[in-house]
Tab-separated table of N, CA and C in Angstrom:
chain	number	residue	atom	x	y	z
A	1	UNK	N	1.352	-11.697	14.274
A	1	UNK	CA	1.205	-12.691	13.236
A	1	UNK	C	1.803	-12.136	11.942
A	2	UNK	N	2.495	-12.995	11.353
A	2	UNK	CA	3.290	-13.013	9.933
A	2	UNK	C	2.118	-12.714	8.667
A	3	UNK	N	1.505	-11.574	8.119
A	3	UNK	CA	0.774	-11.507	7.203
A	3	UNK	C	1.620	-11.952	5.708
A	4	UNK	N	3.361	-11.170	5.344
A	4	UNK	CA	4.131	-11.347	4.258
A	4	UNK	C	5.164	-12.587	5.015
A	5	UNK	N	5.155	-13.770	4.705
A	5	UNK	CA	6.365	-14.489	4.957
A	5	UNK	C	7.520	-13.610	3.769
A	6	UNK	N	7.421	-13.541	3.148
A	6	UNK	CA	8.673	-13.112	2.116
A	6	UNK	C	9.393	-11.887	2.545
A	7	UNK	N	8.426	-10.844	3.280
A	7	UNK	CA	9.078	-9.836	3.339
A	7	UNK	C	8.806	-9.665	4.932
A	8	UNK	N	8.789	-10.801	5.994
A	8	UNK	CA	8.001	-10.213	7.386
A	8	UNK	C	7.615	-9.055	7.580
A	9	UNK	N	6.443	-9.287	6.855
A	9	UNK	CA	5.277	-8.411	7.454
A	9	UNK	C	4.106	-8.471	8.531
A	10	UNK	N	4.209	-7.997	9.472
A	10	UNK	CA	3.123	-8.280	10.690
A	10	UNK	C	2.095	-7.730	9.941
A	11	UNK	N	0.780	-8.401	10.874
A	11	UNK	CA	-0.264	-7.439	10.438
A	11	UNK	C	-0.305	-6.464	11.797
A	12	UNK	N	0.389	-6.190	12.558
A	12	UNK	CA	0.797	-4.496	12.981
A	12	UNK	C	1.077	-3.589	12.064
A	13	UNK	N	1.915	-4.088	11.382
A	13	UNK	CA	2.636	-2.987	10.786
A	13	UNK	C	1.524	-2.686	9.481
A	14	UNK	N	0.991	-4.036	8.565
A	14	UNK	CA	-0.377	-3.240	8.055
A	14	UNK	C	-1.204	-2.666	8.487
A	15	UNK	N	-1.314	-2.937	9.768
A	15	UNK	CA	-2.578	-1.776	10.365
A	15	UNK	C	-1.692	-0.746	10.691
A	16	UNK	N	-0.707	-0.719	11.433
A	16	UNK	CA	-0.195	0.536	11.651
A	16	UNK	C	-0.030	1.633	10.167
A	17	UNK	N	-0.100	0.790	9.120
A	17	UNK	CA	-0.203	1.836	7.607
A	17	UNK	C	-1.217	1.906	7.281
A	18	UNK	N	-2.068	1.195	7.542
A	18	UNK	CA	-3.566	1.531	7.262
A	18	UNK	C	-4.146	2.632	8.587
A	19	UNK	N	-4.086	2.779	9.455
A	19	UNK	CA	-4.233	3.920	10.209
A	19	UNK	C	-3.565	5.051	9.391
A	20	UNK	N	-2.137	5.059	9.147
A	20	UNK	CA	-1.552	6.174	8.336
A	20	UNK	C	-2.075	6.827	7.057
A	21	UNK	N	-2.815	5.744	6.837
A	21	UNK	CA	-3.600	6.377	5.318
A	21	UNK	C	-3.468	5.279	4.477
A	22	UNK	N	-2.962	4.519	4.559
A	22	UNK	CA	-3.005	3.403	2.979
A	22	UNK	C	-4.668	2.679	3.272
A	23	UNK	N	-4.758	2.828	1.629
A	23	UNK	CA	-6.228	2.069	1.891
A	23	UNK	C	-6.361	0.938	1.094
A	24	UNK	N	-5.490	1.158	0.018
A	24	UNK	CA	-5.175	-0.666	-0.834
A	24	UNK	C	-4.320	-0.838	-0.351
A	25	UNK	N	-3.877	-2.593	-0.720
A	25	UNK	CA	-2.822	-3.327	-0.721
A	25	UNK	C	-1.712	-2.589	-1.844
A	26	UNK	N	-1.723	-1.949	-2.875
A	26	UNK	CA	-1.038	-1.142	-3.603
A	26	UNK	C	-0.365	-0.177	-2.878
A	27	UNK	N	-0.759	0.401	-1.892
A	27	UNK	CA	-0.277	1.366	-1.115
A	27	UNK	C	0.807	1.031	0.424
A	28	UNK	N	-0.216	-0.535	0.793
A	28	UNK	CA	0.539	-1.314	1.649
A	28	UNK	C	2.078	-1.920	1.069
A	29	UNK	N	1.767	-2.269	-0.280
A	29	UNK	CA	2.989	-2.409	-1.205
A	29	UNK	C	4.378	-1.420	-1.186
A	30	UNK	N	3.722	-0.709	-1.707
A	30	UNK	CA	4.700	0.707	-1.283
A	30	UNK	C	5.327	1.088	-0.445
A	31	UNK	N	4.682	0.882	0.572
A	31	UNK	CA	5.258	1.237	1.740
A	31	UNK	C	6.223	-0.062	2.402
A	32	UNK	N	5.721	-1.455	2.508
A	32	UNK	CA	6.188	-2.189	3.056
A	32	UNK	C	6.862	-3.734	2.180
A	33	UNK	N	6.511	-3.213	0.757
A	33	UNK	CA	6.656	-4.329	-0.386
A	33	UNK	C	6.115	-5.921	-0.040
A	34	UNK	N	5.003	-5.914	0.878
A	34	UNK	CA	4.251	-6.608	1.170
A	34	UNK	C	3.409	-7.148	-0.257
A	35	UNK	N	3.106	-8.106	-0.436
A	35	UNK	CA	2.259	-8.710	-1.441
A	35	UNK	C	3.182	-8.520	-3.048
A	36	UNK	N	4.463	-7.836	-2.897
A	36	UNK	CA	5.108	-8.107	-4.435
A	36	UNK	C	6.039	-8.869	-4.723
A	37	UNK	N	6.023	-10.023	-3.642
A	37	UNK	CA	6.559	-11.579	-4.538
A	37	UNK	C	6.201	-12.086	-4.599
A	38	UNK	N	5.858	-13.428	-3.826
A	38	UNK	CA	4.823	-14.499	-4.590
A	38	UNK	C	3.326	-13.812	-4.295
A	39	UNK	N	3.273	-13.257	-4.002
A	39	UNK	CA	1.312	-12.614	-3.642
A	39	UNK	C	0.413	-12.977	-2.872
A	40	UNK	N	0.932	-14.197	-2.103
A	40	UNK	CA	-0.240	-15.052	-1.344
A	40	UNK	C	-0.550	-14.193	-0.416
A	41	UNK	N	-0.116	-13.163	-0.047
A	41	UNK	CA	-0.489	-12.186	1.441
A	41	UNK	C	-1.710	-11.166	0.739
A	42	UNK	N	-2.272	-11.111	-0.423
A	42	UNK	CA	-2.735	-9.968	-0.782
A	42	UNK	C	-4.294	-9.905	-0.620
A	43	UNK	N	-5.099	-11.591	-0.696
A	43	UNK	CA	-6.081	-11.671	-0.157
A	43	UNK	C	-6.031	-11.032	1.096
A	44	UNK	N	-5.133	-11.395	2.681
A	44	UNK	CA	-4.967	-11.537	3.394
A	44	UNK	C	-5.535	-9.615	3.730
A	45	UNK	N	-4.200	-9.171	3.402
A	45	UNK	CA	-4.561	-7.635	3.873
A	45	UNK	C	-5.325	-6.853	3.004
A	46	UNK	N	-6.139	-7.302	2.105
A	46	UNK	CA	-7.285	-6.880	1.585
A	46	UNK	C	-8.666	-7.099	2.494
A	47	UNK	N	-8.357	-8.327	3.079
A	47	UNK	CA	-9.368	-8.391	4.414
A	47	UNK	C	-9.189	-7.545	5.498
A	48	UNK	N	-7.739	-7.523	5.847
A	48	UNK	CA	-7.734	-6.669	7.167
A	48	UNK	C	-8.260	-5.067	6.548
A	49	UNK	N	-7.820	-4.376	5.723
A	49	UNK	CA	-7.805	-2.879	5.127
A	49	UNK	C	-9.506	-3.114	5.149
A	50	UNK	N	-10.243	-3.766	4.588
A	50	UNK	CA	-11.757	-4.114	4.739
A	50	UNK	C	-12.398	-2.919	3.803
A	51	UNK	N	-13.417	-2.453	4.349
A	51	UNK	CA	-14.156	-1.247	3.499
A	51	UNK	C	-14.527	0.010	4.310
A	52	UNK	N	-13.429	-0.064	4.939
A	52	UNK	CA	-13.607	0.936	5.796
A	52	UNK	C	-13.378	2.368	5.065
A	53	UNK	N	-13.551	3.662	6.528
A	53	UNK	CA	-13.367	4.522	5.908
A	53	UNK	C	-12.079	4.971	4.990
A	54	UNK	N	-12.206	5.891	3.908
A	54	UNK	CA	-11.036	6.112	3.255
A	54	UNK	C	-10.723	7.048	2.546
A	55	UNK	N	-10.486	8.499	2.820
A	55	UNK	CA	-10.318	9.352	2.254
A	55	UNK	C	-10.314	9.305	0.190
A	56	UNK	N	-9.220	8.432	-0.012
A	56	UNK	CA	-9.592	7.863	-1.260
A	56	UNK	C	-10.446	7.141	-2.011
A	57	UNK	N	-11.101	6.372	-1.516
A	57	UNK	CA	-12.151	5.643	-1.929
A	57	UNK	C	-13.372	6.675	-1.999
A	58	UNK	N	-13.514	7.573	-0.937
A	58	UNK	CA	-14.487	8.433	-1.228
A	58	UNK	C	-14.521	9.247	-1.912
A	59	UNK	N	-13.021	9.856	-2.705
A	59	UNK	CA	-13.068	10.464	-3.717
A	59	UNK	C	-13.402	9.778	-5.008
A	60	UNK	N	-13.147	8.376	-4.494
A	60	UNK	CA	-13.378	7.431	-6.196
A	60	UNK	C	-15.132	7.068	-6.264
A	61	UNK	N	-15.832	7.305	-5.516
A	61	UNK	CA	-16.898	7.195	-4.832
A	61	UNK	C	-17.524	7.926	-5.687
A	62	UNK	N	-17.571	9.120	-5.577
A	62	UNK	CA	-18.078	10.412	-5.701
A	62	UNK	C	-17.475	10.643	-6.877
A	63	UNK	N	-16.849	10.192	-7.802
A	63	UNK	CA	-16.217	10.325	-9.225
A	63	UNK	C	-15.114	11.225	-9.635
A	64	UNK	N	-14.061	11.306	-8.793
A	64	UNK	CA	-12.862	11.847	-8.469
A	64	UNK	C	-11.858	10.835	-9.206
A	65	UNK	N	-11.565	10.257	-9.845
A	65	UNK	CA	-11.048	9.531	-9.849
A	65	UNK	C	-9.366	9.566	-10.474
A	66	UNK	N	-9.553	11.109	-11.141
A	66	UNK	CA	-8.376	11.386	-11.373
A	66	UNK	C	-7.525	12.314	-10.520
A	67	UNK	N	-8.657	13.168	-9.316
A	67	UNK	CA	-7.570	13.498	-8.600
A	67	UNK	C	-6.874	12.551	-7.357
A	68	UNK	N	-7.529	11.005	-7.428
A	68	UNK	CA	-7.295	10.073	-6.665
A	68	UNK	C	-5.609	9.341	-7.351
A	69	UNK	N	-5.933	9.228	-8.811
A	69	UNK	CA	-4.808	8.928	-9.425
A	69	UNK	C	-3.483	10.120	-9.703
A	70	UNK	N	-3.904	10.924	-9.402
A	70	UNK	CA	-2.699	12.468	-9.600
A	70	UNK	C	-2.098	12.323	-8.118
A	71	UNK	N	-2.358	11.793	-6.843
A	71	UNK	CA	-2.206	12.279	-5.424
A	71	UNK	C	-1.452	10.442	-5.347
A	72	UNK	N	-1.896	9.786	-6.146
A	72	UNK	CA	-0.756	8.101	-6.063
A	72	UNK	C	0.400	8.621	-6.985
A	73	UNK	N	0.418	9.457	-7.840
A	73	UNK	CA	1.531	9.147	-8.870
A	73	UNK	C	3.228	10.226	-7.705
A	74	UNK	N	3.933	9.168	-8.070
A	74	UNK	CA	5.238	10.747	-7.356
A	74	UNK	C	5.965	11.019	-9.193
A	75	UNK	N	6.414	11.954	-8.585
A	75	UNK	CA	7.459	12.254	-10.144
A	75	UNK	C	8.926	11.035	-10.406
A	76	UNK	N	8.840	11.047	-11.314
A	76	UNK	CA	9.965	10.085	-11.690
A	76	UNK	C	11.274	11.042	-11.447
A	77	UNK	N	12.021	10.397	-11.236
A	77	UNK	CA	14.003	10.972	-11.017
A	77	UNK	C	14.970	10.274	-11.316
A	78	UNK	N	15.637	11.122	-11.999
A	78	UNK	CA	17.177	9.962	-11.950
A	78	UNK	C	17.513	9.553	-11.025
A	79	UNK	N	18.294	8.539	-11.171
A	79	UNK	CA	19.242	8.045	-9.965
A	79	UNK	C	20.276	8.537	-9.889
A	80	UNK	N	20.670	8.936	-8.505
A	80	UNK	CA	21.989	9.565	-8.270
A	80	UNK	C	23.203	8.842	-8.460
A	81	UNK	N	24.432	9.332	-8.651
A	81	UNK	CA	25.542	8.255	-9.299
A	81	UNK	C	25.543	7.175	-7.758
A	82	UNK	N	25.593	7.770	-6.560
A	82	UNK	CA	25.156	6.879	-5.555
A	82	UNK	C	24.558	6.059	-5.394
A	83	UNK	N	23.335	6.121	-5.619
A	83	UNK	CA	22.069	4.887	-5.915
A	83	UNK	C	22.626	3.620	-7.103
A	84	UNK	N	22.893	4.530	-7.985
A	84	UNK	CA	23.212	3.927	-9.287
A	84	UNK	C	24.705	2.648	-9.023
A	85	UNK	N	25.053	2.864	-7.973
A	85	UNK	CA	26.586	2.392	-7.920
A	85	UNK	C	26.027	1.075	-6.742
Protein backbone atom coordinates (compact mmCIF):
# COMPACT_ATOMS: atom_id res chain seq x y z
CA UNK A 1 0.00 0.00 0.00
CA UNK A 2 0.95 3.62 -1.17
CA UNK A 3 1.54 5.50 2.32
CA UNK A 4 3.42 8.90 0.11
CA UNK A 5 1.46 9.26 -3.26
CA UNK A 6 3.98 12.13 -4.08
CA UNK A 7 6.97 10.37 -3.47
CA UNK A 8 5.73 6.35 -3.65
CA UNK A 9 6.20 5.44 -0.55
CA UNK A 10 5.06 1.91 0.62
CA UNK A 11 4.41 1.38 4.02
CA UNK A 12 7.23 -1.47 3.59
CA UNK A 13 9.61 0.67 3.08
CA UNK A 14 8.41 2.82 6.33
CA UNK A 15 8.55 -0.09 8.29
CA UNK A 16 11.49 -1.37 6.75
CA UNK A 17 13.10 2.27 8.25
CA UNK A 18 11.45 2.06 11.20
CA UNK A 19 12.99 -1.38 12.00
CA UNK A 20 16.36 0.46 10.94
CA UNK A 21 16.01 2.96 13.58
CA UNK A 22 13.83 5.91 12.47
CA UNK A 23 11.39 6.65 15.09
CA UNK A 24 9.67 10.01 13.76
CA UNK A 25 8.26 10.86 10.62
CA UNK A 26 11.29 13.51 10.58
CA UNK A 27 13.60 10.75 10.26
CA UNK A 28 11.23 8.77 7.83
CA UNK A 29 11.58 12.17 5.92
CA UNK A 30 15.12 11.93 5.63
CA UNK A 31 15.50 9.01 4.59
CA UNK A 32 12.66 8.60 2.12
CA UNK A 33 11.31 12.42 1.72
CA UNK A 34 8.08 10.95 2.60
CA UNK A 35 5.63 13.53 4.19
CA UNK A 36 7.70 16.80 2.63
CA UNK A 37 5.20 17.86 0.02
CA UNK A 38 1.84 18.18 0.45
CA UNK A 39 1.96 16.26 4.07
CA UNK A 40 -1.15 14.26 3.94
CA UNK A 41 1.03 10.96 4.59
CA UNK A 42 2.32 12.26 7.99
CA UNK A 43 -0.69 11.40 10.15
CA UNK A 44 -0.49 8.15 8.34
CA UNK A 45 3.14 6.98 9.37
CA UNK A 46 2.92 8.55 12.65
CA UNK A 47 0.38 5.76 13.22
CA UNK A 48 2.32 3.05 11.76
CA UNK A 49 5.92 4.24 13.79
CA UNK A 50 3.19 4.16 16.92
CA UNK A 51 4.89 4.35 20.47
CA UNK A 52 6.84 1.80 20.26
CA UNK A 53 10.16 1.02 21.41
CA UNK A 54 12.86 3.67 20.60
CA UNK A 55 16.19 4.12 21.46
CA UNK A 56 15.54 7.93 21.09
CA UNK A 57 12.53 8.56 22.67
CA UNK A 58 13.98 6.91 25.66
CA UNK A 59 16.68 9.16 25.79
CA UNK A 60 14.09 12.10 25.50
CA UNK A 61 12.24 10.20 28.21
CA UNK A 62 14.74 10.19 30.71
CA UNK A 63 15.83 13.93 29.89
CA UNK A 64 18.53 13.50 27.31
CA UNK A 65 17.36 15.61 25.14
CA UNK A 66 20.32 17.18 23.85
CA UNK A 67 22.26 14.23 23.27
CA UNK A 68 19.08 13.10 21.23
CA UNK A 69 19.40 16.44 19.25
CA UNK A 70 23.49 16.27 18.79
CA UNK A 71 23.08 12.37 17.25
CA UNK A 72 20.00 14.08 14.50
CA UNK A 73 22.21 16.99 13.56
CA UNK A 74 25.05 15.87 10.51
CA UNK A 75 27.64 18.65 9.80
CA UNK A 76 26.91 21.02 7.12
CA UNK A 77 29.34 20.91 3.70
CA UNK A 78 29.87 22.58 0.72
CA UNK A 79 28.80 21.42 -2.35
CA UNK A 80 31.14 19.97 -4.61
CA UNK A 81 31.57 21.86 -8.03
CA UNK A 82 29.76 18.46 -9.13
CA UNK A 83 26.71 18.65 -7.07
CA UNK A 84 26.69 22.30 -7.63
CA UNK A 85 26.58 21.89 -11.56
Amino acid sequence: MYVCSCFGITDKQVKDHAAAGACTPRQIASATKAGTDCGSCVRTIQGMLGRGACPRRDLLEKGSAAAVLAADVEPARAPTLVEAA
